[in-house]
Amino acid sequence: MMKISPVSIAFLGLLAPLAGQETPPKWDVEIPIPVIESQPLESPVEAEPTNFTVLNSRIKRVQVIETPEMHDLPPIEGTINLTVQKVANPGLPDPVPPLSALSPEDPAVIEQLEEMRENYQGADLVFVSASVIDRRRTLLRIYPNGQAGDEITAVSNIDFNHFSGGHGTYRVNREDGSFRDIGLLVGLGNSNTHHSETPENAALPEVSDIEHIGPAFVVISGDQGSPAMDTLEQLHDLYRKSGQFLKTAYLTREAARVERKAYLLANPPTPKDVTIKVWKLTPDQIQNLQTGEAQ
């Protein structure tokens, strides 16, 4: 059971405004625009099918169990035909050998490295354990750069499901025009106190609903001078700025997942038959493999 000392609980006045009032953000944070804008994928040009001359063939019935598309669906089970065909050498060209590595003294390499040094602003990693309770508050444990000694434990009125997937990085802009990107690694869990009230959840302090006071949190334990405290504030300022976007993106993903799950339950997939073709290599092909010219 978690022990909570009244001394260690700190409502931050900055993050707990009166109802109907918005708190000025402490941090200038945002979701960075992708470097490469997404473009519709073009259909690849299909290669001409290879005509194989089958010399002999064997078929075996095999019972298989495959991993489902989603973790909460039953496994994909069934009996398939495993066909092994011995075919005549089709004379396929050898794969193109990989390009040789460029020398670090190459002018093009030096120029690219210098450009990267000028443009790279650096990035940090933050590990967040988020236990969402009733979809209205979240128990957070934040570990800056994975350092357990600097962690902060807090209760937030944000549903941290909205931070799951899709946007794993946020940006902190500095006054001098530079910025720092923060990679967010979230370990997420959900619980419902209506079904099972755990001693730990029962002992957690309450935080007013987000609709009343905006994003807010209560610190339970940890050094408030830790970098984890900065992360805690940044995440709440980010949600204050982009929360509706994060929530909409999450709900869109969740609706698509539910629709896809319903389809798979109504149309259970079955394992596909497998055909394996084997042939004897020519002496030149064997030599190329042995010398590493064909990878």
PDB file of C-alpha atoms in Angstrom:
ATOM      1  CA  MET A   1       0.000   0.000   0.000  1.00  0.00           C
ATOM      2  CA  MET A   2       1.319   3.431  -0.918  1.00  0.00           C
ATOM      3  CA  LYS A   3       2.009   5.689   2.068  1.00  0.00           C
ATOM      4  CA  ILE A   4       1.271   9.354   1.431  1.00  0.00           C
ATOM      5  CA  SER A   5       2.706  11.961   3.727  1.00  0.00           C
ATOM      6  CA  PRO A   6       0.764  15.244   3.950  1.00  0.00           C
ATOM      7  CA  VAL A   7       4.098  17.039   3.710  1.00  0.00           C
ATOM      8  CA  SER A   8       4.932  15.410   0.404  1.00  0.00           C
ATOM      9  CA  ILE A   9       1.626  16.325  -1.254  1.00  0.00           C
ATOM     10  CA  ALA A  10       1.935  19.669  -2.988  1.00  0.00           C
ATOM     11  CA  PHE A  11      -0.860  21.307  -4.929  1.00  0.00           C
ATOM     12  CA  LEU A  12       0.893  23.643  -7.315  1.00  0.00           C
ATOM     13  CA  GLY A  13      -1.078  26.872  -7.415  1.00  0.00           C
ATOM     14  CA  LEU A  14       0.308  27.513 -10.877  1.00  0.00           C
ATOM     15  CA  LEU A  15      -1.407  24.402 -12.163  1.00  0.00           C
ATOM     16  CA  ALA A  16      -4.594  24.529 -10.115  1.00  0.00           C
ATOM     17  CA  PRO A  17      -6.423  27.723 -11.157  1.00  0.00           C
ATOM     18  CA  LEU A  18      -9.902  28.735 -10.128  1.00  0.00           C
ATOM     19  CA  ALA A  19     -12.793  27.255 -12.108  1.00  0.00           C
ATOM     20  CA  GLY A  20     -13.121  28.806 -15.538  1.00  0.00           C
ATOM     21  CA  GLN A  21      -9.647  30.402 -15.505  1.00  0.00           C
ATOM     22  CA  GLU A  22      -6.793  29.357 -17.775  1.00  0.00           C
ATOM     23  CA  THR A  23      -3.257  29.191 -16.404  1.00  0.00           C
ATOM     24  CA  PRO A  24      -0.527  30.818 -18.490  1.00  0.00           C
ATOM     25  CA  PRO A  25       1.828  28.052 -19.648  1.00  0.00           C
ATOM     26  CA  LYS A  26       5.201  27.928 -17.960  1.00  0.00           C
ATOM     27  CA  TRP A  27       6.803  26.081 -20.882  1.00  0.00           C
ATOM     28  CA  ASP A  28       6.647  26.715 -24.618  1.00  0.00           C
ATOM     29  CA  VAL A  29       5.999  23.150 -25.733  1.00  0.00           C
ATOM     30  CA  GLU A  30       4.554  21.730 -28.924  1.00  0.00           C
ATOM     31  CA  ILE A  31       4.240  18.612 -31.046  1.00  0.00           C
ATOM     32  CA  PRO A  32       6.917  18.980 -33.752  1.00  0.00           C
ATOM     33  CA  ILE A  33       5.902  18.907 -37.391  1.00  0.00           C
ATOM     34  CA  PRO A  34       7.233  15.776 -39.120  1.00  0.00           C
ATOM     35  CA  VAL A  35      10.428  16.399 -41.077  1.00  0.00           C
ATOM     36  CA  ILE A  36       9.020  14.374 -43.952  1.00  0.00           C
ATOM     37  CA  GLU A  37       5.407  15.040 -44.792  1.00  0.00           C
ATOM     38  CA  SER A  38       3.426  11.884 -45.387  1.00  0.00           C
ATOM     39  CA  GLN A  39       2.576  11.220 -49.010  1.00  0.00           C
ATOM     40  CA  PRO A  40       0.170   8.692 -50.499  1.00  0.00           C
ATOM     41  CA  LEU A  41       2.074   5.533 -51.317  1.00  0.00           C
ATOM     42  CA  GLU A  42       2.274   4.652 -54.969  1.00  0.00           C
ATOM     43  CA  SER A  43       1.432   1.117 -55.932  1.00  0.00           C
ATOM     44  CA  PRO A  44       4.710  -0.690 -56.614  1.00  0.00           C
ATOM     45  CA  VAL A  45       5.281  -2.017 -60.079  1.00  0.00           C
ATOM     46  CA  GLU A  46       4.746  -5.737 -59.899  1.00  0.00           C
ATOM     47  CA  ALA A  47       7.605  -7.852 -61.214  1.00  0.00           C
ATOM     48  CA  GLU A  48       6.982 -10.283 -63.986  1.00  0.00           C
ATOM     49  CA  PRO A  49       6.179 -13.700 -62.517  1.00  0.00           C
ATOM     50  CA  THR A  50       8.942 -16.279 -62.733  1.00  0.00           C
ATOM     51  CA  ASN A  51       8.065 -19.453 -64.572  1.00  0.00           C
ATOM     52  CA  PHE A  52       9.291 -22.398 -62.522  1.00  0.00           C
ATOM     53  CA  THR A  53       9.641 -25.881 -63.920  1.00  0.00           C
ATOM     54  CA  VAL A  54       8.550 -28.219 -61.145  1.00  0.00           C
ATOM     55  CA  LEU A  55      10.585 -31.456 -61.074  1.00  0.00           C
ATOM     56  CA  ASN A  56       8.818 -33.020 -58.112  1.00  0.00           C
ATOM     57  CA  SER A  57       6.573 -31.944 -55.270  1.00  0.00           C
ATOM     58  CA  ARG A  58       5.626 -33.076 -51.781  1.00  0.00           C
ATOM     59  CA  ILE A  59       2.673 -31.925 -49.708  1.00  0.00           C
ATOM     60  CA  LYS A  60       2.346 -32.231 -45.967  1.00  0.00           C
ATOM     61  CA  ARG A  61      -0.585 -31.271 -43.751  1.00  0.00           C
ATOM     62  CA  VAL A  62       0.620 -29.165 -40.817  1.00  0.00           C
ATOM     63  CA  GLN A  63      -1.306 -27.834 -37.821  1.00  0.00           C
ATOM     64  CA  VAL A  64      -0.209 -24.245 -37.103  1.00  0.00           C
ATOM     65  CA  ILE A  65      -0.943 -21.598 -34.482  1.00  0.00           C
ATOM     66  CA  GLU A  66      -0.211 -17.988 -35.405  1.00  0.00           C
ATOM     67  CA  THR A  67      -0.151 -14.809 -33.323  1.00  0.00           C
ATOM     68  CA  PRO A  68      -3.340 -12.765 -33.759  1.00  0.00           C
ATOM     69  CA  GLU A  69      -3.333  -9.265 -35.128  1.00  0.00           C
ATOM     70  CA  MET A  70      -4.449  -7.909 -31.746  1.00  0.00           C
ATOM     71  CA  HIS A  71      -3.418  -9.159 -28.309  1.00  0.00           C
ATOM     72  CA  ASP A  72      -7.007  -9.636 -27.090  1.00  0.00           C
ATOM     73  CA  LEU A  73      -8.082 -11.820 -30.032  1.00  0.00           C
ATOM     74  CA  PRO A  74      -7.852 -15.623 -30.107  1.00  0.00           C
ATOM     75  CA  PRO A  75      -4.845 -17.149 -31.867  1.00  0.00           C
ATOM     76  CA  ILE A  76      -5.128 -18.014 -35.542  1.00  0.00           C
ATOM     77  CA  GLU A  77      -5.266 -21.801 -35.752  1.00  0.00           C
ATOM     78  CA  GLY A  78      -5.762 -24.278 -38.543  1.00  0.00           C
ATOM     79  CA  THR A  79      -4.307 -26.959 -40.764  1.00  0.00           C
ATOM     80  CA  ILE A  80      -2.414 -25.854 -43.849  1.00  0.00           C
ATOM     81  CA  ASN A  81      -0.814 -27.502 -46.854  1.00  0.00           C
ATOM     82  CA  LEU A  82       2.955 -27.191 -46.695  1.00  0.00           C
ATOM     83  CA  THR A  83       4.229 -27.825 -50.220  1.00  0.00           C
ATOM     84  CA  VAL A  84       7.916 -28.319 -50.991  1.00  0.00           C
ATOM     85  CA  GLN A  85       8.717 -28.208 -54.705  1.00  0.00           C
ATOM     86  CA  LYS A  86      12.031 -29.112 -56.293  1.00  0.00           C
ATOM     87  CA  VAL A  87      12.334 -26.949 -59.401  1.00  0.00           C
ATOM     88  CA  ALA A  88      14.832 -26.464 -62.217  1.00  0.00           C
ATOM     89  CA  ASN A  89      17.268 -23.591 -61.659  1.00  0.00           C
ATOM     90  CA  PRO A  90      15.302 -20.540 -62.886  1.00  0.00           C
ATOM     91  CA  GLY A  91      18.456 -18.568 -63.631  1.00  0.00           C
ATOM     92  CA  LEU A  92      17.558 -15.637 -61.441  1.00  0.00           C
ATOM     93  CA  PRO A  93      20.167 -12.842 -61.363  1.00  0.00           C
ATOM     94  CA  ASP A  94      22.293 -12.509 -58.250  1.00  0.00           C
ATOM     95  CA  PRO A  95      21.229  -9.722 -55.856  1.00  0.00           C
ATOM     96  CA  VAL A  96      23.035  -6.427 -56.291  1.00  0.00           C
ATOM     97  CA  PRO A  97      25.983  -6.383 -53.857  1.00  0.00           C
ATOM     98  CA  PRO A  98      25.829  -3.728 -51.114  1.00  0.00           C
ATOM     99  CA  LEU A  99      27.663  -0.450 -51.666  1.00  0.00           C
ATOM    100  CA  SER A 100      31.058  -0.209 -50.072  1.00  0.00           C
ATOM    101  CA  ALA A 101      31.305   2.000 -46.996  1.00  0.00           C
ATOM    102  CA  LEU A 102      32.498   5.549 -47.591  1.00  0.00           C
ATOM    103  CA  SER A 103      35.735   6.625 -45.964  1.00  0.00           C
ATOM    104  CA  PRO A 104      35.335   9.018 -42.989  1.00  0.00           C
ATOM    105  CA  GLU A 105      37.853  11.202 -44.810  1.00  0.00           C
ATOM    106  CA  ASP A 106      35.557  11.498 -47.836  1.00  0.00           C
ATOM    107  CA  PRO A 107      34.645  15.212 -48.368  1.00  0.00           C
ATOM    108  CA  ALA A 108      30.977  14.321 -48.844  1.00  0.00           C
ATOM    109  CA  VAL A 109      30.942  12.474 -45.512  1.00  0.00           C
ATOM    110  CA  ILE A 110      32.694  15.339 -43.702  1.00  0.00           C
ATOM    111  CA  GLU A 111      30.254  17.877 -45.162  1.00  0.00           C
ATOM    112  CA  GLN A 112      27.224  15.836 -44.115  1.00  0.00           C
ATOM    113  CA  LEU A 113      28.563  15.345 -40.584  1.00  0.00           C
ATOM    114  CA  GLU A 114      29.163  19.082 -40.211  1.00  0.00           C
ATOM    115  CA  GLU A 115      25.623  19.802 -41.382  1.00  0.00           C
ATOM    116  CA  MET A 116      24.231  17.330 -38.862  1.00  0.00           C
ATOM    117  CA  ARG A 117      26.222  18.926 -36.025  1.00  0.00           C
ATOM    118  CA  GLU A 118      24.872  22.367 -36.924  1.00  0.00           C
ATOM    119  CA  ASN A 119      21.245  21.301 -37.229  1.00  0.00           C
ATOM    120  CA  TYR A 120      21.001  18.648 -34.515  1.00  0.00           C
ATOM    121  CA  GLN A 121      19.590  20.208 -31.359  1.00  0.00           C
ATOM    122  CA  GLY A 122      19.766  17.084 -29.219  1.00  0.00           C
ATOM    123  CA  ALA A 123      17.094  14.945 -27.637  1.00  0.00           C
ATOM    124  CA  ASP A 124      16.331  13.446 -24.251  1.00  0.00           C
ATOM    125  CA  LEU A 125      14.389  10.343 -23.297  1.00  0.00           C
ATOM    126  CA  VAL A 126      11.752  10.309 -20.579  1.00  0.00           C
ATOM    127  CA  PHE A 127      10.222   7.130 -19.193  1.00  0.00           C
ATOM    128  CA  VAL A 128       6.664   7.502 -17.881  1.00  0.00           C
ATOM    129  CA  SER A 129       4.680   4.835 -16.053  1.00  0.00           C
ATOM    130  CA  ALA A 130       1.009   5.838 -16.380  1.00  0.00           C
ATOM    131  CA  SER A 131      -1.781   3.986 -14.547  1.00  0.00           C
ATOM    132  CA  VAL A 132      -5.076   5.474 -15.719  1.00  0.00           C
ATOM    133  CA  ILE A 133      -7.922   5.186 -13.208  1.00  0.00           C
ATOM    134  CA  ASP A 134     -11.528   5.443 -14.432  1.00  0.00           C
ATOM    135  CA  ARG A 135     -10.332   7.428 -17.455  1.00  0.00           C
ATOM    136  CA  ARG A 136     -10.358  10.582 -15.286  1.00  0.00           C
ATOM    137  CA  ARG A 137      -7.066  10.558 -13.381  1.00  0.00           C
ATOM    138  CA  THR A 138      -3.642   8.998 -13.850  1.00  0.00           C
ATOM    139  CA  LEU A 139      -1.007   7.845 -11.376  1.00  0.00           C
ATOM    140  CA  LEU A 140       2.326   8.902 -12.905  1.00  0.00           C
ATOM    141  CA  ARG A 141       5.889   7.880 -12.226  1.00  0.00           C
ATOM    142  CA  ILE A 142       8.361   9.854 -14.336  1.00  0.00           C
ATOM    143  CA  TYR A 143      11.991   8.799 -14.799  1.00  0.00           C
ATOM    144  CA  PRO A 144      14.150  11.351 -16.660  1.00  0.00           C
ATOM    145  CA  ASN A 145      16.603   9.541 -18.944  1.00  0.00           C
ATOM    146  CA  GLY A 146      15.735   6.326 -17.136  1.00  0.00           C
ATOM    147  CA  GLN A 147      17.328   7.456 -13.843  1.00  0.00           C
ATOM    148  CA  ALA A 148      15.277   5.910 -11.033  1.00  0.00           C
ATOM    149  CA  GLY A 149      16.818   8.176  -8.395  1.00  0.00           C
ATOM    150  CA  ASP A 150      15.294  11.322  -9.918  1.00  0.00           C
ATOM    151  CA  GLU A 151      11.741  10.061 -10.342  1.00  0.00           C
ATOM    152  CA  ILE A 152       8.596  12.011  -9.484  1.00  0.00           C
ATOM    153  CA  THR A 153       5.295  10.370  -8.494  1.00  0.00           C
ATOM    154  CA  ALA A 154       2.132  12.374  -9.061  1.00  0.00           C
ATOM    155  CA  VAL A 155      -1.591  12.138  -9.742  1.00  0.00           C
ATOM    156  CA  SER A 156      -2.867  13.945 -12.828  1.00  0.00           C
ATOM    157  CA  ASN A 157      -6.390  14.736 -13.984  1.00  0.00           C
ATOM    158  CA  ILE A 158      -5.388  13.923 -17.599  1.00  0.00           C
ATOM    159  CA  ASP A 159      -6.384  10.645 -19.212  1.00  0.00           C
ATOM    160  CA  PHE A 160      -2.902   9.581 -20.324  1.00  0.00           C
ATOM    161  CA  ASN A 161      -4.370   7.207 -22.900  1.00  0.00           C
ATOM    162  CA  HIS A 162      -4.342  10.329 -25.058  1.00  0.00           C
ATOM    163  CA  PHE A 163      -0.524  10.253 -25.014  1.00  0.00           C
ATOM    164  CA  SER A 164      -0.381   6.674 -26.266  1.00  0.00           C
ATOM    165  CA  GLY A 165       0.877   6.019 -29.771  1.00  0.00           C
ATOM    166  CA  GLY A 166       1.156   8.298 -32.732  1.00  0.00           C
ATOM    167  CA  HIS A 167       3.130  11.147 -31.127  1.00  0.00           C
ATOM    168  CA  GLY A 168       6.111   9.916 -29.143  1.00  0.00           C
ATOM    169  CA  THR A 169       8.021  13.203 -29.183  1.00  0.00           C
ATOM    170  CA  TYR A 170       7.336  16.710 -28.014  1.00  0.00           C
ATOM    171  CA  ARG A 171       9.462  19.836 -28.366  1.00  0.00           C
ATOM    172  CA  VAL A 172      10.506  22.385 -25.753  1.00  0.00           C
ATOM    173  CA  ASN A 173      11.283  25.756 -27.350  1.00  0.00           C
ATOM    174  CA  ARG A 174      13.834  28.011 -25.674  1.00  0.00           C
ATOM    175  CA  GLU A 175      13.904  31.803 -25.541  1.00  0.00           C
ATOM    176  CA  ASP A 176      17.058  31.939 -27.699  1.00  0.00           C
ATOM    177  CA  GLY A 177      15.271  30.195 -30.580  1.00  0.00           C
ATOM    178  CA  SER A 178      16.804  26.777 -29.981  1.00  0.00           C
ATOM    179  CA  PHE A 179      14.781  23.772 -28.900  1.00  0.00           C
ATOM    180  CA  ARG A 180      15.067  20.376 -27.261  1.00  0.00           C
ATOM    181  CA  ASP A 181      13.122  17.329 -28.406  1.00  0.00           C
ATOM    182  CA  ILE A 182      11.906  14.939 -25.727  1.00  0.00           C
ATOM    183  CA  GLY A 183      11.292  11.295 -26.602  1.00  0.00           C
ATOM    184  CA  LEU A 184       8.369  10.028 -24.542  1.00  0.00           C
ATOM    185  CA  LEU A 185       8.269   6.330 -23.634  1.00  0.00           C
ATOM    186  CA  VAL A 186       4.956   5.581 -21.912  1.00  0.00           C
ATOM    187  CA  GLY A 187       4.137   2.345 -20.101  1.00  0.00           C
ATOM    188  CA  LEU A 188       0.339   2.450 -19.942  1.00  0.00           C
ATOM    189  CA  GLY A 189      -2.255   0.576 -17.886  1.00  0.00           C
ATOM    190  CA  ASN A 190      -5.961   1.071 -17.132  1.00  0.00           C
ATOM    191  CA  SER A 191      -8.076   0.220 -14.108  1.00  0.00           C
ATOM    192  CA  ASN A 192     -11.678   0.782 -13.032  1.00  0.00           C
ATOM    193  CA  THR A 193     -12.401   1.429  -9.358  1.00  0.00           C
ATOM    194  CA  HIS A 194     -16.059   0.528  -9.871  1.00  0.00           C
ATOM    195  CA  HIS A 195     -14.938  -3.062 -10.390  1.00  0.00           C
ATOM    196  CA  SER A 196     -11.961  -3.305  -8.054  1.00  0.00           C
ATOM    197  CA  GLU A 197     -10.908  -0.640  -5.579  1.00  0.00           C
ATOM    198  CA  THR A 198      -7.270  -1.326  -4.728  1.00  0.00           C
ATOM    199  CA  PRO A 199      -5.739   0.015  -1.497  1.00  0.00           C
ATOM    200  CA  GLU A 200      -3.227   1.964  -3.556  1.00  0.00           C
ATOM    201  CA  ASN A 201      -5.897   3.692  -5.652  1.00  0.00           C
ATOM    202  CA  ALA A 202      -8.070   4.408  -2.617  1.00  0.00           C
ATOM    203  CA  ALA A 203      -5.190   6.225  -0.930  1.00  0.00           C
ATOM    204  CA  LEU A 204      -4.470   8.531  -3.863  1.00  0.00           C
ATOM    205  CA  PRO A 205      -5.331  12.218  -3.459  1.00  0.00           C
ATOM    206  CA  GLU A 206      -8.167  13.612  -5.545  1.00  0.00           C
ATOM    207  CA  VAL A 207      -7.633  16.118  -8.350  1.00  0.00           C
ATOM    208  CA  SER A 208     -10.473  18.247  -9.659  1.00  0.00           C
ATOM    209  CA  ASP A 209     -11.836  17.269 -13.062  1.00  0.00           C
ATOM    210  CA  ILE A 210      -9.995  18.658 -16.046  1.00  0.00           C
ATOM    211  CA  GLU A 211     -13.202  20.298 -17.319  1.00  0.00           C
ATOM    212  CA  HIS A 212     -13.276  22.500 -14.198  1.00  0.00           C
ATOM    213  CA  ILE A 213      -9.662  23.611 -13.740  1.00  0.00           C
ATOM    214  CA  GLY A 214      -7.787  22.467 -16.833  1.00  0.00           C
ATOM    215  CA  PRO A 215      -4.787  20.107 -16.743  1.00  0.00           C
ATOM    216  CA  ALA A 216      -3.510  19.809 -13.172  1.00  0.00           C
ATOM    217  CA  PHE A 217      -1.597  17.446 -10.921  1.00  0.00           C
ATOM    218  CA  VAL A 218      -0.716  16.671  -7.321  1.00  0.00           C
ATOM    219  CA  VAL A 219       2.838  15.653  -6.456  1.00  0.00           C
ATOM    220  CA  ILE A 220       2.972  12.646  -4.118  1.00  0.00           C
ATOM    221  CA  SER A 221       6.700  12.080  -3.788  1.00  0.00           C
ATOM    222  CA  GLY A 222      10.027  12.930  -5.333  1.00  0.00           C
ATOM    223  CA  ASP A 223      12.464  15.816  -5.531  1.00  0.00           C
ATOM    224  CA  GLN A 224      10.636  18.792  -7.017  1.00  0.00           C
ATOM    225  CA  GLY A 225      13.994  20.100  -8.218  1.00  0.00           C
ATOM    226  CA  SER A 226      14.418  16.998 -10.360  1.00  0.00           C
ATOM    227  CA  PRO A 227      14.296  17.152 -14.175  1.00  0.00           C
ATOM    228  CA  ALA A 228      11.258  14.870 -13.824  1.00  0.00           C
ATOM    229  CA  MET A 229       9.379  17.842 -12.355  1.00  0.00           C
ATOM    230  CA  ASP A 230      10.098  19.796 -15.532  1.00  0.00           C
ATOM    231  CA  THR A 231       8.710  16.904 -17.563  1.00  0.00           C
ATOM    232  CA  LEU A 232       5.574  16.769 -15.413  1.00  0.00           C
ATOM    233  CA  GLU A 233       4.941  20.477 -15.981  1.00  0.00           C
ATOM    234  CA  GLN A 234       5.780  20.254 -19.689  1.00  0.00           C
ATOM    235  CA  LEU A 235       3.327  17.402 -20.289  1.00  0.00           C
ATOM    236  CA  HIS A 236       0.522  19.371 -18.642  1.00  0.00           C
ATOM    237  CA  ASP A 237       1.368  22.547 -20.570  1.00  0.00           C
ATOM    238  CA  LEU A 238       1.496  20.478 -23.770  1.00  0.00           C
ATOM    239  CA  TYR A 239      -1.933  19.027 -23.008  1.00  0.00           C
ATOM    240  CA  ARG A 240      -3.284  22.486 -22.248  1.00  0.00           C
ATOM    241  CA  LYS A 241      -2.115  23.555 -25.717  1.00  0.00           C
ATOM    242  CA  SER A 242      -2.693  20.402 -27.784  1.00  0.00           C
ATOM    243  CA  GLY A 243      -4.932  18.244 -25.619  1.00  0.00           C
ATOM    244  CA  GLN A 244      -7.891  18.333 -27.982  1.00  0.00           C
ATOM    245  CA  PHE A 245      -5.662  17.235 -30.852  1.00  0.00           C
ATOM    246  CA  LEU A 246      -4.189  14.386 -28.778  1.00  0.00           C
ATOM    247  CA  LYS A 247      -7.630  13.306 -27.579  1.00  0.00           C
ATOM    248  CA  THR A 248      -9.116  13.351 -31.090  1.00  0.00           C
ATOM    249  CA  ALA A 249      -6.175  11.382 -32.493  1.00  0.00           C
ATOM    250  CA  TYR A 250      -6.550   8.784 -29.738  1.00  0.00           C
ATOM    251  CA  LEU A 251     -10.316   8.449 -30.210  1.00  0.00           C
ATOM    252  CA  THR A 252      -9.808   8.071 -33.970  1.00  0.00           C
ATOM    253  CA  ARG A 253      -7.246   5.300 -33.455  1.00  0.00           C
ATOM    254  CA  GLU A 254      -9.455   3.621 -30.861  1.00  0.00           C
ATOM    255  CA  ALA A 255     -12.520   3.716 -33.141  1.00  0.00           C
ATOM    256  CA  ALA A 256     -10.487   2.165 -35.959  1.00  0.00           C
ATOM    257  CA  ARG A 257      -9.184  -0.522 -33.579  1.00  0.00           C
ATOM    258  CA  VAL A 258     -12.692  -1.381 -32.361  1.00  0.00           C
ATOM    259  CA  GLU A 259     -13.990  -1.557 -35.926  1.00  0.00           C
ATOM    260  CA  ARG A 260     -11.092  -3.756 -37.015  1.00  0.00           C
ATOM    261  CA  LYS A 261     -11.531  -6.044 -33.996  1.00  0.00           C
ATOM    262  CA  ALA A 262     -15.254  -6.463 -34.719  1.00  0.00           C
ATOM    263  CA  TYR A 263     -14.455  -7.357 -38.318  1.00  0.00           C
ATOM    264  CA  LEU A 264     -11.866  -9.963 -37.286  1.00  0.00           C
ATOM    265  CA  LEU A 265     -14.258 -11.520 -34.769  1.00  0.00           C
ATOM    266  CA  ALA A 266     -16.959 -11.736 -37.426  1.00  0.00           C
ATOM    267  CA  ASN A 267     -14.507 -12.999 -40.053  1.00  0.00           C
ATOM    268  CA  PRO A 268     -11.863 -15.069 -38.226  1.00  0.00           C
ATOM    269  CA  PRO A 269      -8.708 -15.330 -40.328  1.00  0.00           C
ATOM    270  CA  THR A 270      -7.283 -18.733 -41.206  1.00  0.00           C
ATOM    271  CA  PRO A 271      -3.647 -19.678 -41.774  1.00  0.00           C
ATOM    272  CA  LYS A 272      -2.517 -19.589 -45.393  1.00  0.00           C
ATOM    273  CA  ASP A 273      -0.993 -22.502 -47.285  1.00  0.00           C
ATOM    274  CA  VAL A 274       2.771 -22.319 -47.761  1.00  0.00           C
ATOM    275  CA  THR A 275       4.786 -23.294 -50.831  1.00  0.00           C
ATOM    276  CA  ILE A 276       8.577 -23.581 -50.719  1.00  0.00           C
ATOM    277  CA  LYS A 277      10.628 -23.868 -53.916  1.00  0.00           C
ATOM    278  CA  VAL A 278      14.174 -25.210 -53.882  1.00  0.00           C
ATOM    279  CA  TRP A 279      16.689 -25.678 -56.671  1.00  0.00           C
ATOM    280  CA  LYS A 280      20.291 -26.607 -57.227  1.00  0.00           C
ATOM    281  CA  LEU A 281      22.716 -23.719 -57.670  1.00  0.00           C
ATOM    282  CA  THR A 282      25.177 -23.467 -60.545  1.00  0.00           C
ATOM    283  CA  PRO A 283      28.921 -23.635 -59.756  1.00  0.00           C
ATOM    284  CA  ASP A 284      29.220 -19.861 -60.388  1.00  0.00           C
ATOM    285  CA  GLN A 285      26.404 -19.113 -57.933  1.00  0.00           C
ATOM    286  CA  ILE A 286      28.013 -21.339 -55.317  1.00  0.00           C
ATOM    287  CA  GLN A 287      31.344 -19.567 -55.793  1.00  0.00           C
ATOM    288  CA  ASN A 288      29.725 -16.136 -55.481  1.00  0.00           C
ATOM    289  CA  LEU A 289      28.077 -17.168 -52.227  1.00  0.00           C
ATOM    290  CA  GLN A 290      31.353 -18.509 -50.859  1.00  0.00           C
ATOM    291  CA  THR A 291      33.283 -15.347 -51.751  1.00  0.00           C
ATOM    292  CA  GLY A 292      30.575 -13.051 -50.418  1.00  0.00           C
ATOM    293  CA  GLU A 293      29.925 -11.356 -53.755  1.00  0.00           C
ATOM    294  CA  ALA A 294      26.248 -12.330 -53.550  1.00  0.00           C
ATOM    295  CA  GLN A 295      24.668 -11.577 -50.191  1.00  0.00           C
TER     296      GLN A 295
END
